[in-house]
CSV table of C-alpha atoms in Angstrom, one decimal:
chain,number,residue,atom,x,y,z
X,292,MET,CA,42.9,-0.9,-35.0
X,293,GLU,CA,44.7,-2.8,-32.3
X,294,LYS,CA,44.0,-2.0,-28.7
X,295,ILE,CA,47.2,-0.9,-27.0
X,296,GLY,CA,48.1,-2.5,-23.6
X,297,THR,CA,48.3,-5.8,-25.2
X,298,PHE,CA,51.9,-5.5,-26.3
X,299,ARG,CA,53.8,-8.9,-26.1
X,300,LYS,CA,57.3,-9.9,-26.8
X,301,GLU,CA,56.1,-12.6,-29.2
X,302,ASP,CA,54.1,-10.1,-31.2
X,303,ILE,CA,57.0,-8.0,-32.3
X,304,THR,CA,58.0,-8.1,-36.0
X,305,THR,CA,60.4,-5.2,-36.3
X,306,VAL,CA,61.8,-2.5,-34.0
X,307,LYS,CA,63.4,0.7,-35.6
X,308,LYS,CA,65.1,3.5,-33.7
X,309,VAL,CA,63.8,6.9,-35.0
X,310,TYR,CA,65.8,9.9,-34.2
X,311,PHE,CA,64.2,13.5,-33.7
X,312,PHE,CA,65.3,17.1,-34.2
X,313,ASP,CA,66.7,17.4,-30.8
X,314,GLY,CA,68.6,14.2,-30.9
X,315,SER,CA,66.1,12.1,-29.0
X,316,TRP,CA,64.8,9.0,-30.2
X,317,SER,CA,61.9,6.6,-29.8
X,318,TYR,CA,61.4,3.0,-30.9
X,319,ASN,CA,59.1,2.4,-33.9
X,320,VAL,CA,57.4,-1.0,-33.1
X,321,VAL,CA,55.6,-2.9,-35.8
X,322,GLY,CA,53.9,-6.1,-34.6
X,323,THR,CA,51.6,-8.6,-36.0
X,324,ASN,CA,48.6,-6.4,-35.3
X,325,PHE,CA,49.8,-3.0,-34.3
X,326,LYS,CA,52.1,-0.1,-34.8
X,327,CYS,CA,53.3,2.1,-31.9
X,328,SER,CA,56.0,4.4,-30.7
X,329,VAL,CA,57.9,3.5,-27.6
X,330,PRO,CA,59.9,6.3,-25.8
X,331,GLU,CA,63.2,5.8,-24.3
X,332,SER,CA,61.9,5.2,-20.6
X,333,THR,CA,63.0,2.4,-18.4
X,334,SER,CA,59.7,2.3,-16.5
X,335,ASN,CA,57.7,2.0,-19.6
X,336,THR,CA,56.6,-1.6,-19.6
X,337,ASP,CA,56.6,-1.8,-23.5
X,338,TYR,CA,60.2,-0.4,-23.4
X,339,GLN,CA,61.1,-3.3,-20.9
X,340,ILE,CA,59.6,-5.8,-23.2
X,341,ILE,CA,61.7,-4.5,-26.2
X,342,GLN,CA,64.8,-4.8,-23.9
X,343,GLU,CA,63.7,-8.5,-23.3
X,344,TRP,CA,63.1,-9.0,-27.1
X,345,ILE,CA,66.7,-7.6,-27.7
X,346,ALA,CA,68.1,-10.0,-25.1
X,347,ASP,CA,66.5,-12.8,-26.9
X,348,GLY,CA,68.3,-11.9,-30.1
X,349,GLY,CA,66.0,-9.4,-31.7
X,350,THR,CA,67.9,-6.7,-33.8
X,351,VAL,CA,66.9,-3.1,-33.8
X,352,ILE,CA,67.2,-1.2,-37.0
X,353,ASP,CA,69.4,1.8,-36.2
X,354,ASN,CA,70.4,4.4,-38.8
X,355,PRO,CA,71.4,7.5,-36.8
X,356,PRO,CA,71.4,10.8,-38.5
X,357,GLU,CA,74.8,11.9,-39.8
A,25,MET,CA,29.1,22.3,12.1
A,26,GLY,CA,28.2,18.8,12.7
A,27,SER,CA,29.1,17.7,9.3
A,28,ILE,CA,32.4,19.6,9.3
A,29,ALA,CA,33.3,17.8,12.6
A,30,ARG,CA,32.4,14.5,11.2
A,31,THR,CA,34.4,15.2,8.1
A,32,LEU,CA,37.5,16.2,10.2
A,33,ALA,CA,37.1,13.1,12.3
A,34,ASN,CA,37.2,11.0,9.2
A,35,SER,CA,40.2,12.8,7.9
A,36,ILE,CA,42.4,13.0,11.0
A,37,SER,CA,43.8,10.2,13.1
A,38,ASP,CA,46.2,10.8,15.9
A,39,THR,CA,46.6,7.3,16.7
A,40,GLY,CA,49.6,6.7,14.4
A,41,THR,CA,47.6,4.3,12.2
A,42,VAL,CA,46.1,5.3,8.9
A,43,ALA,CA,42.5,6.5,9.3
A,44,SER,CA,40.1,4.1,7.5
A,45,GLY,CA,37.7,6.9,6.8
A,46,VAL,CA,39.9,9.1,4.7
A,47,ASN,CA,39.2,9.9,1.0
A,48,PHE,CA,40.9,7.9,-1.6
A,49,ARG,CA,41.2,5.0,1.0
A,50,ASN,CA,40.7,2.4,-1.9
A,51,LEU,CA,44.1,1.4,-3.2
A,52,VAL,CA,42.3,-0.1,-6.3
A,53,ILE,CA,41.4,2.3,-9.1
A,54,ASN,CA,38.3,2.0,-10.9
A,55,GLY,CA,37.0,-0.6,-8.6
A,56,ASP,CA,33.5,0.1,-9.7
A,57,MET,CA,34.4,-0.8,-13.3
A,58,SER,CA,32.9,2.4,-14.6
A,59,ILE,CA,35.7,3.5,-16.9
A,60,ALA,CA,36.4,1.7,-20.1
A,61,GLN,CA,38.4,3.8,-22.4
A,62,ARG,CA,39.5,0.9,-24.5
A,63,GLY,CA,36.1,-0.1,-25.3
A,64,THR,CA,33.2,-2.0,-23.5
A,65,SER,CA,33.7,-5.4,-25.1
A,66,GLU,CA,36.3,-7.5,-26.8
A,67,SER,CA,35.6,-10.9,-28.1
A,68,SER,CA,37.7,-14.0,-29.1
A,69,VAL,CA,40.3,-13.1,-26.4
A,70,THR,CA,43.0,-15.7,-26.1
A,71,THR,CA,45.9,-13.6,-24.9
A,72,GLY,CA,46.4,-11.6,-21.8
A,73,GLY,CA,46.5,-7.7,-21.5
A,74,TYR,CA,44.4,-4.9,-20.8
A,75,LYS,CA,41.3,-5.5,-22.9
A,76,THR,CA,38.4,-3.3,-21.9
A,77,ILE,CA,37.9,-1.9,-18.4
A,78,ASP,CA,40.6,0.5,-17.4
A,79,ARG,CA,43.3,-0.7,-14.9
A,80,TRP,CA,42.0,-4.4,-15.0
A,81,GLN,CA,44.4,-6.8,-16.7
A,82,ASN,CA,43.8,-10.3,-17.8
A,83,VAL,CA,47.0,-12.1,-17.1
A,84,GLY,CA,47.4,-15.3,-19.0
A,85,ILE,CA,44.4,-16.9,-20.5
A,86,PHE,CA,43.3,-20.3,-21.6
A,87,GLY,CA,40.1,-21.0,-23.4
A,88,THR,CA,38.5,-18.1,-25.5
A,89,TRP,CA,36.7,-15.4,-23.9
A,90,THR,CA,34.5,-12.3,-24.4
A,91,ILE,CA,35.6,-9.8,-21.8
A,92,SER,CA,33.2,-6.9,-21.3
A,93,GLN,CA,31.9,-4.1,-19.2
A,94,SER,CA,28.5,-5.3,-18.1
A,95,THR,CA,25.5,-3.7,-16.7
A,96,ASP,CA,24.8,-6.6,-14.5
A,97,VAL,CA,25.4,-5.5,-11.0
A,98,PRO,CA,24.4,-6.2,-7.4
A,99,SER,CA,20.9,-4.6,-6.7
A,100,GLY,CA,20.6,-1.7,-4.6
A,101,GLN,CA,24.4,-1.0,-4.0
A,102,GLY,CA,24.9,2.0,-6.3
A,103,PHE,CA,27.0,0.2,-9.0
A,104,SER,CA,26.3,0.6,-12.7
A,105,SER,CA,29.1,-1.6,-14.2
A,106,SER,CA,30.8,-4.8,-13.6
A,107,PHE,CA,33.7,-6.7,-15.3
A,108,LYS,CA,32.4,-9.7,-17.1
A,109,MET,CA,34.3,-12.8,-18.5
A,110,ASP,CA,32.3,-15.1,-20.6
A,111,CYS,CA,33.9,-18.3,-21.9
A,112,THR,CA,33.2,-18.9,-25.5
A,113,THR,CA,35.6,-21.7,-26.2
A,114,ALA,CA,36.2,-24.1,-23.3
A,115,ASN,CA,39.5,-25.6,-22.2
A,116,ALA,CA,38.7,-28.2,-19.7
A,117,SER,CA,42.3,-29.6,-19.4
A,118,PRO,CA,44.7,-26.8,-19.0
A,119,SER,CA,48.3,-27.5,-19.5
A,120,ALA,CA,50.6,-27.3,-16.4
A,121,GLY,CA,51.6,-23.7,-17.1
A,122,ASN,CA,48.3,-22.3,-18.0
A,123,GLN,CA,46.8,-19.6,-15.7
A,124,LEU,CA,43.6,-17.7,-16.0
A,125,HIS,CA,43.2,-14.6,-13.8
A,126,ILE,CA,42.6,-10.9,-13.5
A,127,SER,CA,44.6,-8.4,-11.7
A,128,GLN,CA,45.4,-4.8,-10.7
A,129,ARG,CA,48.8,-3.6,-10.3
A,130,ILE,CA,49.5,-0.7,-7.8
A,131,GLU,CA,52.4,1.7,-7.8
A,132,GLY,CA,54.9,1.5,-5.1
A,133,GLN,CA,54.5,5.2,-4.2
A,134,ASN,CA,50.8,4.6,-3.5
A,135,VAL,CA,51.5,2.0,-0.9
A,136,GLN,CA,54.2,3.6,1.2
A,137,TYR,CA,51.7,4.3,4.1
A,138,LEU,CA,51.2,0.5,4.6
A,139,LYS,CA,54.6,0.6,6.4
A,140,LYS,CA,55.6,-2.7,4.9
A,141,GLY,CA,58.7,-4.2,6.5
A,142,THR,CA,58.1,-2.6,10.0
A,143,SER,CA,56.5,-3.9,13.2
A,144,SER,CA,53.7,-1.4,12.4
A,145,ALA,CA,52.9,-2.9,9.0
A,146,GLU,CA,49.2,-2.3,8.2
A,147,SER,CA,46.6,-5.1,7.5
A,148,LEU,CA,44.6,-4.7,4.4
A,149,THR,CA,41.0,-5.6,3.7
A,150,LEU,CA,39.7,-6.6,0.4
A,151,SER,CA,36.0,-6.4,-0.4
A,152,PHE,CA,34.2,-7.1,-3.6
A,153,TRP,CA,31.0,-8.4,-5.2
A,154,VAL,CA,31.2,-11.4,-7.4
A,155,LYS,CA,28.7,-13.4,-9.4
A,156,THR,CA,29.1,-16.6,-11.5
A,157,ASN,CA,27.2,-19.6,-12.4
A,158,LYS,CA,30.3,-21.7,-11.4
A,159,THR,CA,30.0,-22.3,-7.6
A,160,GLY,CA,33.0,-23.5,-5.7
A,161,THR,CA,36.3,-22.1,-4.1
A,162,TYR,CA,38.3,-19.5,-5.7
A,163,GLN,CA,41.6,-17.9,-4.5
A,164,VAL,CA,42.7,-14.2,-4.4
A,165,ASN,CA,46.3,-13.2,-3.7
A,166,LEU,CA,48.3,-10.0,-3.0
A,167,ARG,CA,51.7,-10.1,-4.5
A,168,ASP,CA,54.7,-8.1,-3.4
A,169,LYS,CA,56.4,-7.5,-6.7
A,170,ASP,CA,59.4,-5.8,-5.2
A,171,ASN,CA,60.3,-8.7,-2.8
A,172,THR,CA,58.6,-11.6,-4.7
A,173,ARG,CA,56.4,-12.3,-1.8
A,174,ILE,CA,52.8,-13.4,-1.5
A,175,ILE,CA,49.7,-13.7,0.7
A,176,GLY,CA,46.3,-15.4,-0.3
A,177,GLN,CA,43.1,-16.4,0.7
A,178,THR,CA,40.2,-18.4,-0.6
A,179,TYR,CA,36.6,-17.4,-1.0
A,180,THR,CA,33.6,-19.6,-1.9
A,181,VAL,CA,30.9,-18.8,-4.4
A,182,SER,CA,28.0,-20.8,-2.8
A,183,SER,CA,25.0,-19.7,-4.8
A,184,ALA,CA,25.0,-19.9,-8.6
A,185,ASP,CA,24.2,-16.7,-10.5
A,186,THR,CA,23.9,-14.6,-7.4
A,187,TRP,CA,25.7,-11.5,-6.4
A,188,GLU,CA,27.8,-12.1,-3.2
A,189,LYS,CA,29.8,-9.8,-1.2
A,190,LYS,CA,33.2,-11.1,-0.3
A,191,THR,CA,35.4,-9.6,2.5
A,192,ILE,CA,39.0,-10.8,3.1
A,193,THR,CA,41.6,-9.5,5.5
A,194,PHE,CA,45.3,-9.9,4.9
A,195,ALA,CA,47.9,-9.4,7.6
A,196,GLY,CA,50.5,-6.7,7.2
A,197,ASP,CA,53.9,-7.8,6.0
A,198,THR,CA,56.8,-7.0,8.3
A,199,THR,CA,59.3,-8.1,5.8
A,200,GLY,CA,60.8,-6.2,2.8
A,201,THR,CA,59.9,-2.7,1.7
A,202,PHE,CA,58.0,-1.4,-1.3
A,203,GLY,CA,59.9,0.8,-3.8
A,204,ASN,CA,58.9,4.4,-3.5
A,205,ASP,CA,58.5,4.8,-7.3
A,206,ASP,CA,56.1,4.4,-10.1
A,207,GLY,CA,56.8,0.7,-10.5
A,208,ASN,CA,54.6,-2.3,-9.9
A,209,SER,CA,54.9,-3.0,-6.2
A,210,LEU,CA,51.6,-4.6,-5.1
A,211,GLU,CA,49.5,-6.7,-7.4
A,212,CYS,CA,45.9,-8.0,-6.5
A,213,GLU,CA,45.0,-11.1,-8.5
A,214,TRP,CA,41.8,-13.3,-8.7
A,215,PHE,CA,42.6,-16.7,-10.0
A,216,LEU,CA,39.8,-18.3,-12.1
A,217,GLY,CA,41.7,-21.3,-13.5
A,218,ALA,CA,45.1,-22.8,-13.4
A,219,GLY,CA,47.2,-25.7,-14.5
A,220,SER,CA,49.3,-27.9,-12.0
A,221,THR,CA,52.2,-25.3,-12.0
A,222,TYR,CA,50.0,-23.0,-9.9
A,223,THR,CA,48.0,-25.5,-7.9
A,224,GLY,CA,50.5,-27.9,-6.3
A,225,GLY,CA,51.4,-26.1,-3.2
A,226,ALA,CA,49.4,-24.7,-0.3
A,227,VAL,CA,47.3,-21.4,0.1
A,228,PRO,CA,49.8,-18.8,1.5
A,229,THR,CA,47.6,-17.6,4.3
A,230,SER,CA,50.5,-15.6,5.8
A,231,TRP,CA,53.1,-13.5,3.9
A,232,GLU,CA,55.9,-15.8,2.5
A,233,ALA,CA,58.3,-16.0,-0.4
A,234,GLU,CA,56.3,-16.5,-3.5
A,235,SER,CA,56.1,-20.0,-5.0
A,236,ALA,CA,54.2,-20.5,-8.1
A,237,GLY,CA,52.4,-23.6,-6.7
A,238,ASP,CA,50.7,-21.6,-4.0
A,239,ARG,CA,49.0,-19.0,-6.2
A,240,ALA,CA,46.0,-21.2,-7.1
A,241,ALA,CA,46.4,-24.0,-4.5
A,242,GLY,CA,42.9,-23.3,-3.1
A,243,LEU,CA,41.2,-23.1,-6.4
A,244,THR,CA,38.7,-25.9,-6.9
A,245,VAL,CA,37.2,-24.6,-10.2
A,246,ASN,CA,38.2,-24.1,-13.7
A,247,LEU,CA,36.1,-21.4,-15.1
A,248,ALA,CA,37.2,-22.2,-18.6
A,249,ASP,CA,35.8,-25.8,-18.5
A,250,ASN,CA,32.5,-24.9,-20.1
A,251,THR,CA,31.2,-22.3,-22.5
A,252,ALA,CA,28.2,-21.8,-20.2
A,253,ASN,CA,30.6,-20.2,-17.6
A,254,GLU,CA,30.6,-16.5,-16.8
A,255,TRP,CA,32.1,-14.5,-14.0
A,256,PHE,CA,31.4,-10.9,-12.9
A,257,ILE,CA,33.1,-8.7,-10.4
A,258,THR,CA,32.6,-5.1,-9.2
A,259,GLY,CA,32.9,-2.9,-6.2
A,260,VAL,CA,36.4,-3.9,-5.6
A,261,GLN,CA,38.0,-2.1,-2.6
A,262,LEU,CA,41.4,-2.6,-0.9
A,263,GLU,CA,41.8,-0.5,2.2
A,264,VAL,CA,43.8,-0.4,5.3
A,265,GLY,CA,42.4,-2.1,8.5
A,266,SER,CA,40.7,-5.2,9.2
A,267,SER,CA,37.2,-4.4,8.2
A,268,ALA,CA,35.7,-3.3,5.0
A,269,THR,CA,33.9,0.0,4.8
A,270,ASP,CA,31.3,1.0,2.3
A,271,PHE,CA,32.7,1.2,-1.3
A,272,GLU,CA,34.1,4.6,-1.9
A,273,PHE,CA,32.3,6.1,-5.0
A,274,LEU,CA,34.4,8.8,-6.6
A,275,PRO,CA,33.0,11.3,-9.1
A,276,TYR,CA,33.0,10.2,-12.7
A,277,ASP,CA,35.7,12.8,-13.6
A,278,VAL,CA,37.9,11.9,-10.8
A,279,ASN,CA,37.8,8.3,-11.6
A,280,LEU,CA,38.5,9.0,-15.3
A,281,GLN,CA,41.5,11.2,-14.4
A,282,ARG,CA,43.0,8.5,-12.1
A,283,CYS,CA,42.7,6.0,-15.0
A,284,GLN,CA,44.2,8.4,-17.4
A,285,ARG,CA,47.4,8.4,-15.5
A,286,TYR,CA,47.9,4.9,-17.0
A,287,TYR,CA,46.0,5.0,-20.3
A,288,PHE,CA,44.7,7.9,-22.3
A,289,ASP,CA,42.6,8.0,-25.5
A,290,THR,CA,41.9,11.3,-27.2
A,291,ALA,CA,38.5,9.8,-28.0
A,292,SER,CA,37.8,9.5,-24.3
A,293,VAL,CA,37.7,13.3,-23.9
A,294,VAL,CA,34.2,13.0,-25.4
A,295,ASN,CA,32.5,10.6,-22.9
A,296,GLY,CA,35.2,8.4,-21.3
A,297,GLU,CA,34.5,5.5,-23.7
A,298,ALA,CA,36.2,4.4,-26.8
A,299,GLY,CA,35.3,6.3,-29.9
A,300,SER,CA,35.8,6.0,-33.5
A,301,GLY,CA,37.2,8.1,-36.3
A,302,LEU,CA,39.5,11.0,-35.4
A,303,GLY,CA,38.2,11.6,-32.0
A,304,GLY,CA,41.4,13.5,-31.6
A,305,ILE,CA,42.5,16.8,-30.1
A,306,PHE,CA,46.2,16.5,-30.7
A,307,THR,CA,47.7,18.5,-33.6
A,308,PHE,CA,51.2,18.9,-35.1
A,309,LYS,CA,52.6,21.4,-37.6
A,310,ALA,CA,55.1,20.2,-40.2
A,311,PHE,CA,58.5,22.0,-40.1
A,312,ASN,CA,60.0,19.8,-42.8
A,313,SER,CA,59.0,16.7,-44.9
A,314,ASN,CA,60.0,14.3,-42.2
A,315,GLU,CA,58.8,15.9,-39.0
A,316,ALA,CA,55.9,17.8,-37.3
A,317,ALA,CA,55.6,19.2,-34.0
A,318,GLY,CA,53.1,20.6,-31.4
A,319,TYR,CA,52.7,20.8,-27.7
A,320,ASN,CA,50.0,18.2,-27.0
A,321,ALA,CA,49.5,17.8,-23.3
A,322,PHE,CA,48.0,14.8,-21.6
A,323,PRO,CA,45.0,15.5,-19.3
A,324,VAL,CA,46.9,14.3,-16.3
A,325,THR,CA,50.6,13.4,-15.6
A,326,MET,CA,51.0,9.9,-16.7
A,327,ARG,CA,52.8,7.2,-14.7
A,328,THR,CA,55.7,7.3,-17.1
A,329,ASN,CA,56.5,8.4,-20.6
A,330,PRO,CA,53.8,6.5,-22.5
A,331,THR,CA,53.8,4.3,-25.6
A,332,ILE,CA,51.9,6.2,-28.4
A,333,THR,CA,49.7,4.8,-30.9
A,334,VAL,CA,48.0,6.9,-33.7
A,335,THR,CA,45.1,6.0,-35.9
A,336,ASP,CA,43.8,7.8,-38.9
A,337,ASN,CA,40.1,8.6,-39.8
A,338,GLY,CA,39.6,5.0,-41.0
A,339,GLY,CA,41.1,3.4,-37.8
A,340,VAL,CA,44.3,2.4,-39.4
A,341,ASP,CA,47.2,2.3,-37.0
A,342,GLY,CA,50.3,4.3,-37.9
A,343,LYS,CA,48.7,6.8,-40.4
A,344,ILE,CA,48.1,10.4,-39.4
A,345,HIS,CA,45.4,12.6,-40.7
A,346,ARG,CA,46.2,15.8,-42.7
A,347,PHE,CA,43.3,18.0,-42.0
A,348,ALA,CA,41.2,18.9,-44.9
A,349,SER,CA,43.2,16.6,-47.1
A,350,GLY,CA,43.5,13.0,-46.1
A,351,ASP,CA,45.5,10.5,-44.2
A,352,VAL,CA,49.3,10.2,-44.8
A,353,GLY,CA,52.1,8.1,-43.7
A,354,SER,CA,52.2,4.4,-42.8
A,355,SER,CA,54.2,4.1,-39.7
A,356,VAL,CA,54.5,7.5,-38.0
A,357,THR,CA,56.7,7.5,-34.9
A,358,PHE,CA,56.2,9.8,-32.0
A,359,GLY,CA,59.1,11.5,-30.1
A,360,ASN,CA,59.8,14.0,-27.4
A,361,VAL,CA,57.4,12.1,-25.4
A,362,SER,CA,57.3,12.9,-21.6
A,363,ASN,CA,54.8,11.8,-19.0
A,364,SER,CA,53.0,15.1,-19.6
A,365,ALA,CA,53.1,15.7,-23.4
A,366,VAL,CA,53.9,14.4,-26.8
A,367,ILE,CA,55.5,17.0,-29.0
A,368,ALA,CA,57.0,15.5,-32.2
A,369,CYS,CA,56.1,12.9,-34.9
A,370,ASN,CA,58.3,11.7,-37.8
A,371,GLU,CA,58.1,9.7,-40.9
A,372,THR,CA,60.3,10.2,-43.9
A,373,SER,CA,58.8,12.1,-46.8
A,374,THR,CA,55.4,12.3,-45.2
A,375,PHE,CA,54.7,15.8,-44.2
A,376,THR,CA,54.1,19.1,-46.3
A,377,THR,CA,55.2,22.4,-44.8
A,378,GLY,CA,53.3,25.6,-45.1
A,379,GLU,CA,49.8,26.7,-44.4
A,380,PRO,CA,47.5,25.2,-43.7
A,381,ASN,CA,49.1,21.8,-43.2
A,382,ILE,CA,48.1,20.6,-39.7
A,383,TYR,CA,48.2,17.0,-38.8
A,384,GLY,CA,46.4,15.1,-36.1
A,385,GLY,CA,44.7,11.8,-35.2
A,386,ARG,CA,43.4,9.8,-32.6
A,387,ILE,CA,46.1,9.3,-30.1
A,388,ARG,CA,46.3,6.6,-27.5
A,389,ALA,CA,48.9,6.7,-24.8
A,390,ASN,CA,49.7,3.7,-22.7
A,391,ALA,CA,51.6,3.9,-19.4
A,392,GLU,CA,50.2,0.9,-17.7
A,393,LEU,CA,52.0,-1.1,-15.3
């Protein structure tokens, strides 16, 4: 069990966008030693790190519901 | 009546300045190091982050460390805990960009009364107890993260292995303003080691535009240079004014709730410390094979919509427990997360509908700065 609050860009393995019944979504993030859910929130520091990861070329898996 | 009058006198100021005797005068949260929801010790630490004691972050690390909540405290001061850094693998020659420090970040909406950017900007006084075998000169800084400004001072540890109280006053800053929001506006950092990137300048004894070379310019020690090195700190208080008042002890429950604005572990509802196993109070009811929902409120409004991690009975991340049955899923995602509750979880073909399929787990919510 990884302690959270140690989320670093270089630790990210995959990021997947997961949609919920009301159309909202969260990132499912799998890292080298953690799994977590990051909500769409610009003031969440993990969300900010994911945006940096994307800007650095990371690709989000996104399969929106039909 | 006398005590009421004193209380009122402490709470009211008609001078236009912030009264130094008001409750919650300490801008630092968990300054007595008493809350450690993530656990009381973590060993083999080589990367920065929030490791043990709530609200205290190791930013940048070189060497290898055990970071813990210690019971070594200054005698007779009322403290029961301290933040301890213990070097287990030395690095006597940090590279230029290495830094070793701890910090606490403060929300902008909590520092509006400092009147930053005006001619009435308040000075701040930082007081803390420190103990280390490594005597020498250290540097502590306040960083304005909204305007990339800094002010710093040095302090000297003169007696090895002896608790010493340090008091440092920083002038108010008449330049810039703090964002009135939940972002990181003011950061207080204690440098313990640094490479040349951070030591090449001069100690910023007045507010100035931040320069990396100034942040540890007054540092004469490298706490990482020997595995015998250890460093303790407690009783941290940052308050308005030019003198330090006695440390403001808060009731345990108040301190815990202040920390839970930034981090919450369902296990901590038991005793404020990290637990094991389920330790959870959050439950979800499946309404199809992919999703389950339930209104699971956080104990306090969190700083922002938090990152959620779930662990099952065995402590495995991503799995969720199906009550009276077993653990299911492998990478459950949580959604409909606000700063007050988490409502839904989702993983394809994981959930079973119908009675009595209730799902839950140890939830950890992170909204740290």
